[in-house]
Short mmCIF file of N, CA and C in Angstrom, two decimals:
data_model
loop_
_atom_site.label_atom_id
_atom_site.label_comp_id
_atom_site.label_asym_id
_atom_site.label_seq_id
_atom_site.Cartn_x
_atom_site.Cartn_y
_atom_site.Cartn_z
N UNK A 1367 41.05 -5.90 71.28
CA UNK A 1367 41.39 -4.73 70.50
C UNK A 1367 42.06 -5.15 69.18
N UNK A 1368 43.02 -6.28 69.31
CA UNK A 1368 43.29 -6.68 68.04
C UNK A 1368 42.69 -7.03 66.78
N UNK A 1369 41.60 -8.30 67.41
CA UNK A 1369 40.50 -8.34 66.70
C UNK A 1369 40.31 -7.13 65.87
N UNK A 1370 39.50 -5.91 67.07
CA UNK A 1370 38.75 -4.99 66.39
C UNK A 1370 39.06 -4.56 65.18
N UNK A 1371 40.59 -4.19 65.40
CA UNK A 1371 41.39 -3.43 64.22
C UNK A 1371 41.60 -4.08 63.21
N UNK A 1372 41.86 -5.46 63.16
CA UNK A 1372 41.72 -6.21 62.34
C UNK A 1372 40.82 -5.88 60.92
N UNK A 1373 39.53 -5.86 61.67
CA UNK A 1373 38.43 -5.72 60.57
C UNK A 1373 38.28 -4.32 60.26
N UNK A 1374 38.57 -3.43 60.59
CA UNK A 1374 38.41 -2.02 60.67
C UNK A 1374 39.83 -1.40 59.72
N UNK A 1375 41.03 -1.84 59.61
CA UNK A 1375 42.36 -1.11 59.16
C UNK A 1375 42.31 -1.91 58.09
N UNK A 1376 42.97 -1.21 56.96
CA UNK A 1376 43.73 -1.96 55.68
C UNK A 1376 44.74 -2.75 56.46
N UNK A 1377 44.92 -3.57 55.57
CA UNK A 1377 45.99 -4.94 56.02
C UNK A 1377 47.51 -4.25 56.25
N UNK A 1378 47.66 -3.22 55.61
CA UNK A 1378 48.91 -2.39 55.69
C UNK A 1378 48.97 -1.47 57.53
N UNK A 1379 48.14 -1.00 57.56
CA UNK A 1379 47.58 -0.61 58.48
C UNK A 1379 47.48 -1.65 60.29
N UNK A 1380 47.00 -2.51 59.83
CA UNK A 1380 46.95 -3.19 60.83
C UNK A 1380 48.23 -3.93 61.14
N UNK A 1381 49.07 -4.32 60.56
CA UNK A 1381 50.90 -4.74 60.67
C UNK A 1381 51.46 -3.60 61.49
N UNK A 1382 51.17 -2.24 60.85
CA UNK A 1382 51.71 -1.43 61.57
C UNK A 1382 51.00 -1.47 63.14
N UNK A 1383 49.68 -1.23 63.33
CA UNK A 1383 49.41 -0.78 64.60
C UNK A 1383 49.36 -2.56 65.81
N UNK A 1384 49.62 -3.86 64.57
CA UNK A 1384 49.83 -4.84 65.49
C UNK A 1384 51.54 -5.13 66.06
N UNK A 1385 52.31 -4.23 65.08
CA UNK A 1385 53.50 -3.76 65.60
C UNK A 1385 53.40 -2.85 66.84
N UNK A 1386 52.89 -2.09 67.39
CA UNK A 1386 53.01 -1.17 67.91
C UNK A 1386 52.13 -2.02 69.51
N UNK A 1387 51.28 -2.71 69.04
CA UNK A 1387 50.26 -3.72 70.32
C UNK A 1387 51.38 -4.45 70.91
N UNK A 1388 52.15 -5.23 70.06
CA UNK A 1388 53.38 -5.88 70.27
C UNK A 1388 54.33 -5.39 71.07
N UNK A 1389 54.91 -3.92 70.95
CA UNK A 1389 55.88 -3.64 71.44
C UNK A 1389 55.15 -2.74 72.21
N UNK A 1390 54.19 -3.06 72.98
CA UNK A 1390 53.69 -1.99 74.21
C UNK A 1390 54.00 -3.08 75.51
N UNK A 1391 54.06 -4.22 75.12
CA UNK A 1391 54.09 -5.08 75.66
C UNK A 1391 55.56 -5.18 76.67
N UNK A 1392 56.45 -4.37 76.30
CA UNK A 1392 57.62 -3.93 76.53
C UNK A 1392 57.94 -2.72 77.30
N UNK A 1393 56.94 -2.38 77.49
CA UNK A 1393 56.74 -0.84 77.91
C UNK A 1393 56.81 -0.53 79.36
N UNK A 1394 57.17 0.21 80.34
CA UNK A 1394 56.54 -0.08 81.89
C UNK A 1394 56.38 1.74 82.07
N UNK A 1395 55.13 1.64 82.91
CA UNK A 1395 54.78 2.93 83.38
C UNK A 1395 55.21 3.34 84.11
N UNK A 1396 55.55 4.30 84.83
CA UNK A 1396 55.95 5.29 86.02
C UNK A 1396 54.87 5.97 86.35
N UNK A 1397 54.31 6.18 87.32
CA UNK A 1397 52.84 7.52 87.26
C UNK A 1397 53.90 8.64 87.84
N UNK A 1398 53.91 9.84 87.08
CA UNK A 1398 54.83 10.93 87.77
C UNK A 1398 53.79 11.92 88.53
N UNK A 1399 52.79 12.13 87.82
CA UNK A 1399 51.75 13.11 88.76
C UNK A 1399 49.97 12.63 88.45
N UNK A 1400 49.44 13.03 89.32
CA UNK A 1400 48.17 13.54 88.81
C UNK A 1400 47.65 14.29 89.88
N UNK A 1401 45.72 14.72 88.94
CA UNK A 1401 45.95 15.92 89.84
C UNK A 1401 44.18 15.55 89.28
N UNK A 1402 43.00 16.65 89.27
CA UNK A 1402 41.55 16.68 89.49
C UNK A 1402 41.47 16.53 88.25
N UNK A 1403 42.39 16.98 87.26
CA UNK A 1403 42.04 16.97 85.20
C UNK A 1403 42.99 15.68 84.70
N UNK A 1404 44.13 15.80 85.38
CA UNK A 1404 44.93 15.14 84.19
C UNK A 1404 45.88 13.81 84.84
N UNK A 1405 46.51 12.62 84.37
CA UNK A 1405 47.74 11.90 84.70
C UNK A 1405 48.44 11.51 83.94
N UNK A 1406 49.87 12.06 84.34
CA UNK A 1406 51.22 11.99 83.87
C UNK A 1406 51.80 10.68 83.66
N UNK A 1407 51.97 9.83 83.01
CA UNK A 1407 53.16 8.41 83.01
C UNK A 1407 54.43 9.16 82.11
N UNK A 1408 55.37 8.25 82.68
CA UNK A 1408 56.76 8.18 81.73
C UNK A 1408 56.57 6.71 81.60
N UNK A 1409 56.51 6.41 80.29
CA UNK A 1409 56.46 5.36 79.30
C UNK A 1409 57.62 4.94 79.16
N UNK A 1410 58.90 4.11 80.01
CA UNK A 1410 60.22 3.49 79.34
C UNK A 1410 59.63 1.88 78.40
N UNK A 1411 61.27 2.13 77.72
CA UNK A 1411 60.84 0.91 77.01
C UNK A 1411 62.37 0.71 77.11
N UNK A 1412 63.06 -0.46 76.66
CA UNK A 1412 64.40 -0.87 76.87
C UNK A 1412 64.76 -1.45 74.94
N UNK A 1413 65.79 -0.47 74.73
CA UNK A 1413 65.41 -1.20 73.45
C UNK A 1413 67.43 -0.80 72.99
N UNK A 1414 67.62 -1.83 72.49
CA UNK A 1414 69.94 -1.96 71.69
C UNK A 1414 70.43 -1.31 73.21
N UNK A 1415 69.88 -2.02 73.78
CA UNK A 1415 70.61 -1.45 75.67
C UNK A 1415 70.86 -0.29 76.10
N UNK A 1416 69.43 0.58 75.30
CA UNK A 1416 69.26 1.70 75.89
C UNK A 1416 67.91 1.75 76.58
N UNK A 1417 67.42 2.96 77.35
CA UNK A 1417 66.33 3.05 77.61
C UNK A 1417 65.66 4.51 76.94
N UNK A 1418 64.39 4.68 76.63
CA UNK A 1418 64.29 5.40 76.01
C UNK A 1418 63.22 5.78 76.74
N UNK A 1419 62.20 6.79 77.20
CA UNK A 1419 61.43 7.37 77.70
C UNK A 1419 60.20 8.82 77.48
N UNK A 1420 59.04 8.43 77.04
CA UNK A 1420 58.25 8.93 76.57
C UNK A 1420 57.24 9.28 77.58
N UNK A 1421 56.53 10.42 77.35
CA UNK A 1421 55.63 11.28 78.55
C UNK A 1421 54.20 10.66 78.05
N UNK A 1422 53.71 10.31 78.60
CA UNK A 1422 51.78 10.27 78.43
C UNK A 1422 51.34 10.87 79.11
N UNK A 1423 50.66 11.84 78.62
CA UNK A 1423 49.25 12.36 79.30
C UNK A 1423 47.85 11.96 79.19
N UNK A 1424 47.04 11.40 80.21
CA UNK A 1424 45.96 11.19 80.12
C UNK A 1424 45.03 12.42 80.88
N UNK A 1425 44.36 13.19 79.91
CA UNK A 1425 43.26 14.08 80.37
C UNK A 1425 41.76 13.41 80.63
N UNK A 1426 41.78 13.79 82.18
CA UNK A 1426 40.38 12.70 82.44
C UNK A 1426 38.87 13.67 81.71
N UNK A 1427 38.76 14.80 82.05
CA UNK A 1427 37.84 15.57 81.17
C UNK A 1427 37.34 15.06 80.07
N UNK A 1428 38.40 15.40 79.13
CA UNK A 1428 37.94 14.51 77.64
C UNK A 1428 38.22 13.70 77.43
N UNK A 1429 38.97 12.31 78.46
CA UNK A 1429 39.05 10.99 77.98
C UNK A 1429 39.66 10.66 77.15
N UNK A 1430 41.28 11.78 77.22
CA UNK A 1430 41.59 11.63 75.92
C UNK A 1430 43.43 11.88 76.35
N UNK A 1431 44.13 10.64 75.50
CA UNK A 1431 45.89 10.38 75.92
C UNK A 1431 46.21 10.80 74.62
N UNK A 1432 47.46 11.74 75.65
CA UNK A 1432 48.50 11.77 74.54
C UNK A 1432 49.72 11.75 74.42
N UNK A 1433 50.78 11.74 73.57
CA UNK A 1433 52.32 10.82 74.18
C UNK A 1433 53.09 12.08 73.18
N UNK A 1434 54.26 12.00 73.86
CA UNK A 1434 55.45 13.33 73.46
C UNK A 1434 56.13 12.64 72.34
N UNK A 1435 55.89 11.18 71.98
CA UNK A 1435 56.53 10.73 70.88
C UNK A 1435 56.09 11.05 69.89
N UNK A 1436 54.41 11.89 69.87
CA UNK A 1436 53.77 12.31 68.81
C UNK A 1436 53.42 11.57 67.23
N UNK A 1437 53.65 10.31 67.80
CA UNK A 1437 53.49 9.02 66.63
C UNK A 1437 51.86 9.26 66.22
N UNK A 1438 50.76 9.69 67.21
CA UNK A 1438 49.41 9.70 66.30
C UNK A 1438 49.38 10.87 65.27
N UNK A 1439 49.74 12.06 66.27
CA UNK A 1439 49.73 13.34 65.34
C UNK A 1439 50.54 13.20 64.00
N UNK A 1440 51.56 12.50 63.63
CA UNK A 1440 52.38 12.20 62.98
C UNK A 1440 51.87 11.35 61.75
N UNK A 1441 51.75 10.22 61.82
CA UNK A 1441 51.63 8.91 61.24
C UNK A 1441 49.93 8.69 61.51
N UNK A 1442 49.56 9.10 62.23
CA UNK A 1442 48.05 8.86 62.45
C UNK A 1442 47.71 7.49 62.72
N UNK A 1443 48.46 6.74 63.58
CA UNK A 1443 48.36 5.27 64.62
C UNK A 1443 48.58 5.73 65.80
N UNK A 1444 47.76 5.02 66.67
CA UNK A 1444 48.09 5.00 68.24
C UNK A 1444 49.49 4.62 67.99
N UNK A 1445 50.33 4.66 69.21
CA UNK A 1445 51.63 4.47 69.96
C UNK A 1445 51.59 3.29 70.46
N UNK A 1446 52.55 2.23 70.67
CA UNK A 1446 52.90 2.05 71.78
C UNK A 1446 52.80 1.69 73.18
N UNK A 1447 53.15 3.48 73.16
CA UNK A 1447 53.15 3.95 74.48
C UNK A 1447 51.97 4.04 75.37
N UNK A 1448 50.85 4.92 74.40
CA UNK A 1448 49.16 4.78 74.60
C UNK A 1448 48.96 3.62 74.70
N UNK A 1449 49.04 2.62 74.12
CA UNK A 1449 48.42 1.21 74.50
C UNK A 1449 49.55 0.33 75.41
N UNK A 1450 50.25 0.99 75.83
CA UNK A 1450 50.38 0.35 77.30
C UNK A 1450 49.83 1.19 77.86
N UNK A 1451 49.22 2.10 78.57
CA UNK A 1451 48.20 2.13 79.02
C UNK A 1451 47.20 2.06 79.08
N UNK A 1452 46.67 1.92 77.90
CA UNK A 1452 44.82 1.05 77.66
C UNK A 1452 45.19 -0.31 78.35
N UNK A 1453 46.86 -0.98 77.95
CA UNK A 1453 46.44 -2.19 78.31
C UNK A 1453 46.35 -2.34 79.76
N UNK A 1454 47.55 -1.30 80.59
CA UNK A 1454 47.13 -1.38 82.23
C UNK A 1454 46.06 -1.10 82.56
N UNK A 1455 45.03 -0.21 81.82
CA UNK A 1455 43.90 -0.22 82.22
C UNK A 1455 42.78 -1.25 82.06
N UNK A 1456 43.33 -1.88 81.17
CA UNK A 1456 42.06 -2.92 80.79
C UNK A 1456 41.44 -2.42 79.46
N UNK A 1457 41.76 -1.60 78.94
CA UNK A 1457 40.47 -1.06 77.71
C UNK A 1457 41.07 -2.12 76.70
N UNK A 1458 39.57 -2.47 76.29
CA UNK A 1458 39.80 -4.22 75.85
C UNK A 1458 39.56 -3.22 73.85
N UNK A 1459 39.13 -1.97 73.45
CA UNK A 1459 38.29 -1.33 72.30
C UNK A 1459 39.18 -0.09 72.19
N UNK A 1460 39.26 0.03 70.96
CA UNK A 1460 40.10 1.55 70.74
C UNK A 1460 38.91 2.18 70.25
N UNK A 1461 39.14 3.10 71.13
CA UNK A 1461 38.17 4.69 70.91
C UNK A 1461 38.03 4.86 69.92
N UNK A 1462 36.80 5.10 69.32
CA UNK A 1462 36.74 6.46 67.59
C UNK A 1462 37.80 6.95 67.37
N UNK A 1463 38.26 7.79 68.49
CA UNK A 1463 38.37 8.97 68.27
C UNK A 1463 40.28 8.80 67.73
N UNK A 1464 40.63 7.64 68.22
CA UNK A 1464 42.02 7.19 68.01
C UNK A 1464 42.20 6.27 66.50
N UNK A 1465 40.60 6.03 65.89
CA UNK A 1465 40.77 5.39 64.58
C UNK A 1465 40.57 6.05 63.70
N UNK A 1466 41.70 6.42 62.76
CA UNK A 1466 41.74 7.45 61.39
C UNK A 1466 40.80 6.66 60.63
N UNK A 1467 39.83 7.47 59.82
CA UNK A 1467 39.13 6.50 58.95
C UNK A 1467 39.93 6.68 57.48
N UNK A 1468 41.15 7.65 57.28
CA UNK A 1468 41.57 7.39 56.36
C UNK A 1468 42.82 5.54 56.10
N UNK A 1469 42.50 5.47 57.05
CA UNK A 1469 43.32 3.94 57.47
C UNK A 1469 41.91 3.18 57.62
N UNK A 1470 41.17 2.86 57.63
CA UNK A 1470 40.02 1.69 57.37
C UNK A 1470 40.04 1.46 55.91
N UNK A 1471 39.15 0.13 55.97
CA UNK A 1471 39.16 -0.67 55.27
C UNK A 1471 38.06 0.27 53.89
N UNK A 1472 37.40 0.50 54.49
CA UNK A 1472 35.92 1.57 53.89
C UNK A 1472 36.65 3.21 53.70
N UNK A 1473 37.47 3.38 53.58
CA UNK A 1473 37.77 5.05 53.16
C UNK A 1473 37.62 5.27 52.26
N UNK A 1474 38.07 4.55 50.73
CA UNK A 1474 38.13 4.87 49.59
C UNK A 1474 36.57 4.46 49.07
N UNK A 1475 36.41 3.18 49.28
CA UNK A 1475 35.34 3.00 48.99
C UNK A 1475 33.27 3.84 49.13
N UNK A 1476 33.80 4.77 50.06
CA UNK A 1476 32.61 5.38 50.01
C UNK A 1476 31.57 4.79 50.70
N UNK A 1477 31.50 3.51 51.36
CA UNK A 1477 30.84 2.68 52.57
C UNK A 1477 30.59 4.30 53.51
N UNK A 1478 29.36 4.18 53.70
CA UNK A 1478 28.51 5.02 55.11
C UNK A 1478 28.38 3.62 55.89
N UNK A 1479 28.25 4.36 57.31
CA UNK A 1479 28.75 3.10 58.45
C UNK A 1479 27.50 4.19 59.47
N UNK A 1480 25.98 3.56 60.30
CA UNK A 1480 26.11 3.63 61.43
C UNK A 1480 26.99 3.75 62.20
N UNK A 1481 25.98 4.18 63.59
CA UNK A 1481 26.76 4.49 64.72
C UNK A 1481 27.45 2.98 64.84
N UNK A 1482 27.10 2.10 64.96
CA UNK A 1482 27.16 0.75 65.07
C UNK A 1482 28.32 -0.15 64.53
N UNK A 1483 28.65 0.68 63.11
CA UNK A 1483 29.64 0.48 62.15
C UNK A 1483 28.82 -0.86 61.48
N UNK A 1484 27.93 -0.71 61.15
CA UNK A 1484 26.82 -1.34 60.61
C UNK A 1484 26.65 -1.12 59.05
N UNK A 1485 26.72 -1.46 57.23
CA UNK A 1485 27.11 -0.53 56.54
C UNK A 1485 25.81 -0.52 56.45
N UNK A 1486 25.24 1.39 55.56
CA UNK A 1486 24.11 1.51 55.17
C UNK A 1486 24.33 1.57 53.90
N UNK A 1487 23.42 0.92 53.35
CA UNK A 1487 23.28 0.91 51.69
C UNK A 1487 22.67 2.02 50.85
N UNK A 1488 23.33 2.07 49.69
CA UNK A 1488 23.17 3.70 48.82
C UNK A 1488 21.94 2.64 48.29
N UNK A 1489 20.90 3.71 48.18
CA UNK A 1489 19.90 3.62 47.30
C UNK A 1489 19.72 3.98 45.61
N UNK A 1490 20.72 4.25 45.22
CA UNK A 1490 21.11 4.46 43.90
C UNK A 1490 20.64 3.48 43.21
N UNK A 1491 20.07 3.39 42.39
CA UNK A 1491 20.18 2.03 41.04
C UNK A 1491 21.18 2.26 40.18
N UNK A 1492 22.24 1.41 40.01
CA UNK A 1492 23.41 0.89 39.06
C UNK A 1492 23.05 1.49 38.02
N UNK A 1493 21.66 0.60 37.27
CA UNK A 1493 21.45 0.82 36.01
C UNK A 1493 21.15 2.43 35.97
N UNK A 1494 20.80 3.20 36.84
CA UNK A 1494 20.36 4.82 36.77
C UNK A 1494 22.03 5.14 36.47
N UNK A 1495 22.84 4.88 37.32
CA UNK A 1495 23.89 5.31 37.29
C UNK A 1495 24.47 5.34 35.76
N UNK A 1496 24.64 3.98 35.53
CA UNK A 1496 25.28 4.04 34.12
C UNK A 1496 24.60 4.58 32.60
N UNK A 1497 23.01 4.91 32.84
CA UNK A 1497 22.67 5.72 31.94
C UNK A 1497 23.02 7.03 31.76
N UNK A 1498 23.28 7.59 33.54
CA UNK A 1498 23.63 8.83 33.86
C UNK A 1498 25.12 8.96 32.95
N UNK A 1499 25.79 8.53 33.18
CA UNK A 1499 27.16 8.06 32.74
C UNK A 1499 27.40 8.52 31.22
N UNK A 1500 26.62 7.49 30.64
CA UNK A 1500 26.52 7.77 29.21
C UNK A 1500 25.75 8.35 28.38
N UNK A 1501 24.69 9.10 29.34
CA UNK A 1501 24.67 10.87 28.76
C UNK A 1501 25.48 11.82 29.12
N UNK A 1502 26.17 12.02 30.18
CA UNK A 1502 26.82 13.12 30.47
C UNK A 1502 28.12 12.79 29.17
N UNK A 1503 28.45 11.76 28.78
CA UNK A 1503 29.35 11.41 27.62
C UNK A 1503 28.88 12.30 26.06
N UNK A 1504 27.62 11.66 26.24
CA UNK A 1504 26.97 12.16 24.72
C UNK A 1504 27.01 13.62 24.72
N UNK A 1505 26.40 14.59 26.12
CA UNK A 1505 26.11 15.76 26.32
C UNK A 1505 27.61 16.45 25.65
N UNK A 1506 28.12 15.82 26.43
CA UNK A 1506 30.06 16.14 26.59
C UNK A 1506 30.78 16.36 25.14
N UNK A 1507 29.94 15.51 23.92
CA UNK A 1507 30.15 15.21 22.86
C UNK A 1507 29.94 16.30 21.85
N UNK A 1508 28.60 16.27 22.33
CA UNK A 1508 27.54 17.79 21.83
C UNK A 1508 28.11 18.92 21.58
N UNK A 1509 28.63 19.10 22.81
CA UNK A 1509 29.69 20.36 23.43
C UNK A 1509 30.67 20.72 22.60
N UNK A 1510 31.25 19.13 22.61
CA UNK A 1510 32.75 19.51 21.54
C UNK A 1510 32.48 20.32 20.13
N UNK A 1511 31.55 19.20 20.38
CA UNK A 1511 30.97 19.59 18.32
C UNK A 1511 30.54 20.94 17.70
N UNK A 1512 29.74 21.05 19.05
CA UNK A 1512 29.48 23.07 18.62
C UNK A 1512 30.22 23.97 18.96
N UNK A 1513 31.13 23.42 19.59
CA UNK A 1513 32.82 24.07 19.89
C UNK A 1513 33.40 24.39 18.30
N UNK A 1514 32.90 23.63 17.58
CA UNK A 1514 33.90 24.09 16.27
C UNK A 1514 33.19 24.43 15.44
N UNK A 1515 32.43 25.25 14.95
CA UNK A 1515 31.53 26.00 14.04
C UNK A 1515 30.62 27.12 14.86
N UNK A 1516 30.65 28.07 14.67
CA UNK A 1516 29.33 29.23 15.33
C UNK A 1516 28.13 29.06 15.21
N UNK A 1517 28.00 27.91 14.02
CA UNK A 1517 26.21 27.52 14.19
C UNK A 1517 26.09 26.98 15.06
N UNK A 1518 26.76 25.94 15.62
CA UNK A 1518 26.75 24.81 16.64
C UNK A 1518 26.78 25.60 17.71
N UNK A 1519 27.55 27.02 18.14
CA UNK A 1519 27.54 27.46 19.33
C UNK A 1519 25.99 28.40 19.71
N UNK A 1520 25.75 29.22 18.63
CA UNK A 1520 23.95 29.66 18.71
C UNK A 1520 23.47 28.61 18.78
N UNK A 1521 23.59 27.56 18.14
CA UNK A 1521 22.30 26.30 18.72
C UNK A 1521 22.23 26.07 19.76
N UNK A 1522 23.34 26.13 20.36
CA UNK A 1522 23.40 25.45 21.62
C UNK A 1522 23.21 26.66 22.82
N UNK A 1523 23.39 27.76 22.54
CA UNK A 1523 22.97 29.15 23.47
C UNK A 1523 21.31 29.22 23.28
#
């Protein structure tokens, strides 16, 4: 999972959530309930010689945890707390559904990604682009110009 995130998070990004891999490591579960939909952990962690204690819910339906520390809803990183339990479970891959793509590496950039996370390439030509560019400049120019005289504005109507 480290790996994964690695290549997937800005470098800012990944400190934080390899902080958080780190200190799950610290973590111990309690199972308090379960039941046909859902299971309960209390998440302690021991931290300036206190203990501190956080709820996880894992809903088996949608395959989907969530923690009362509210660090994803928040900050938009897994917890912790959640990945001590991926790690008791073994889940070696963080879900989609737990990776903000405004935290990847590809957000700003405009990269389309397969299912695969495979990139697909824009078919654009550069050179189309930058002609495009520097007519909408000239057009832009046009504009101004018949902006300041009424002949220029009938010409251009």
């Amino acid at each position: 999972m480290n790996k994964q995130m690695a290549t997937l998070y800005t470098r800012t990004m990944f400190k934080k959530f390899e902080q958080e891999l780190i200190q799950s490591t610290a973590c111990f579960l309690e199972l308090k309930t379960e039941d046909a939909s859902k299971v309960v952990f209390n998440v302690s962690e021991r931290k300036n010689w206190e203990t501190r204690v956080a709820k996880v819910v894992y809903v088996k339906d949608s395959d989907h945890a969530s923690c009362s520390c509210k660090r994803f809803e928040f900050v938009g990183i897994i917890c912790k707390h959640i990945l001590a339990l991926f790690r008791r479970d073994q889940i070696e891959y963080m879900p989609d559904k737990y990776i903000l793509k405004r935290w990847k590496k590809t957000a700003k950039s405009g990269l389309v990604s397969d299912a695969n996370g495979n990139e697909i390439k824009d078919s654009a030509d550069p050179g189309l682009l930058i002609k495009r560019s520097t007519m909408s400049r000239l057009a832009s120019d046009v504009v101004e110009d018949a902006l300041m005289c009424e002949e220029g504005c009938e010409l251009l109507s």
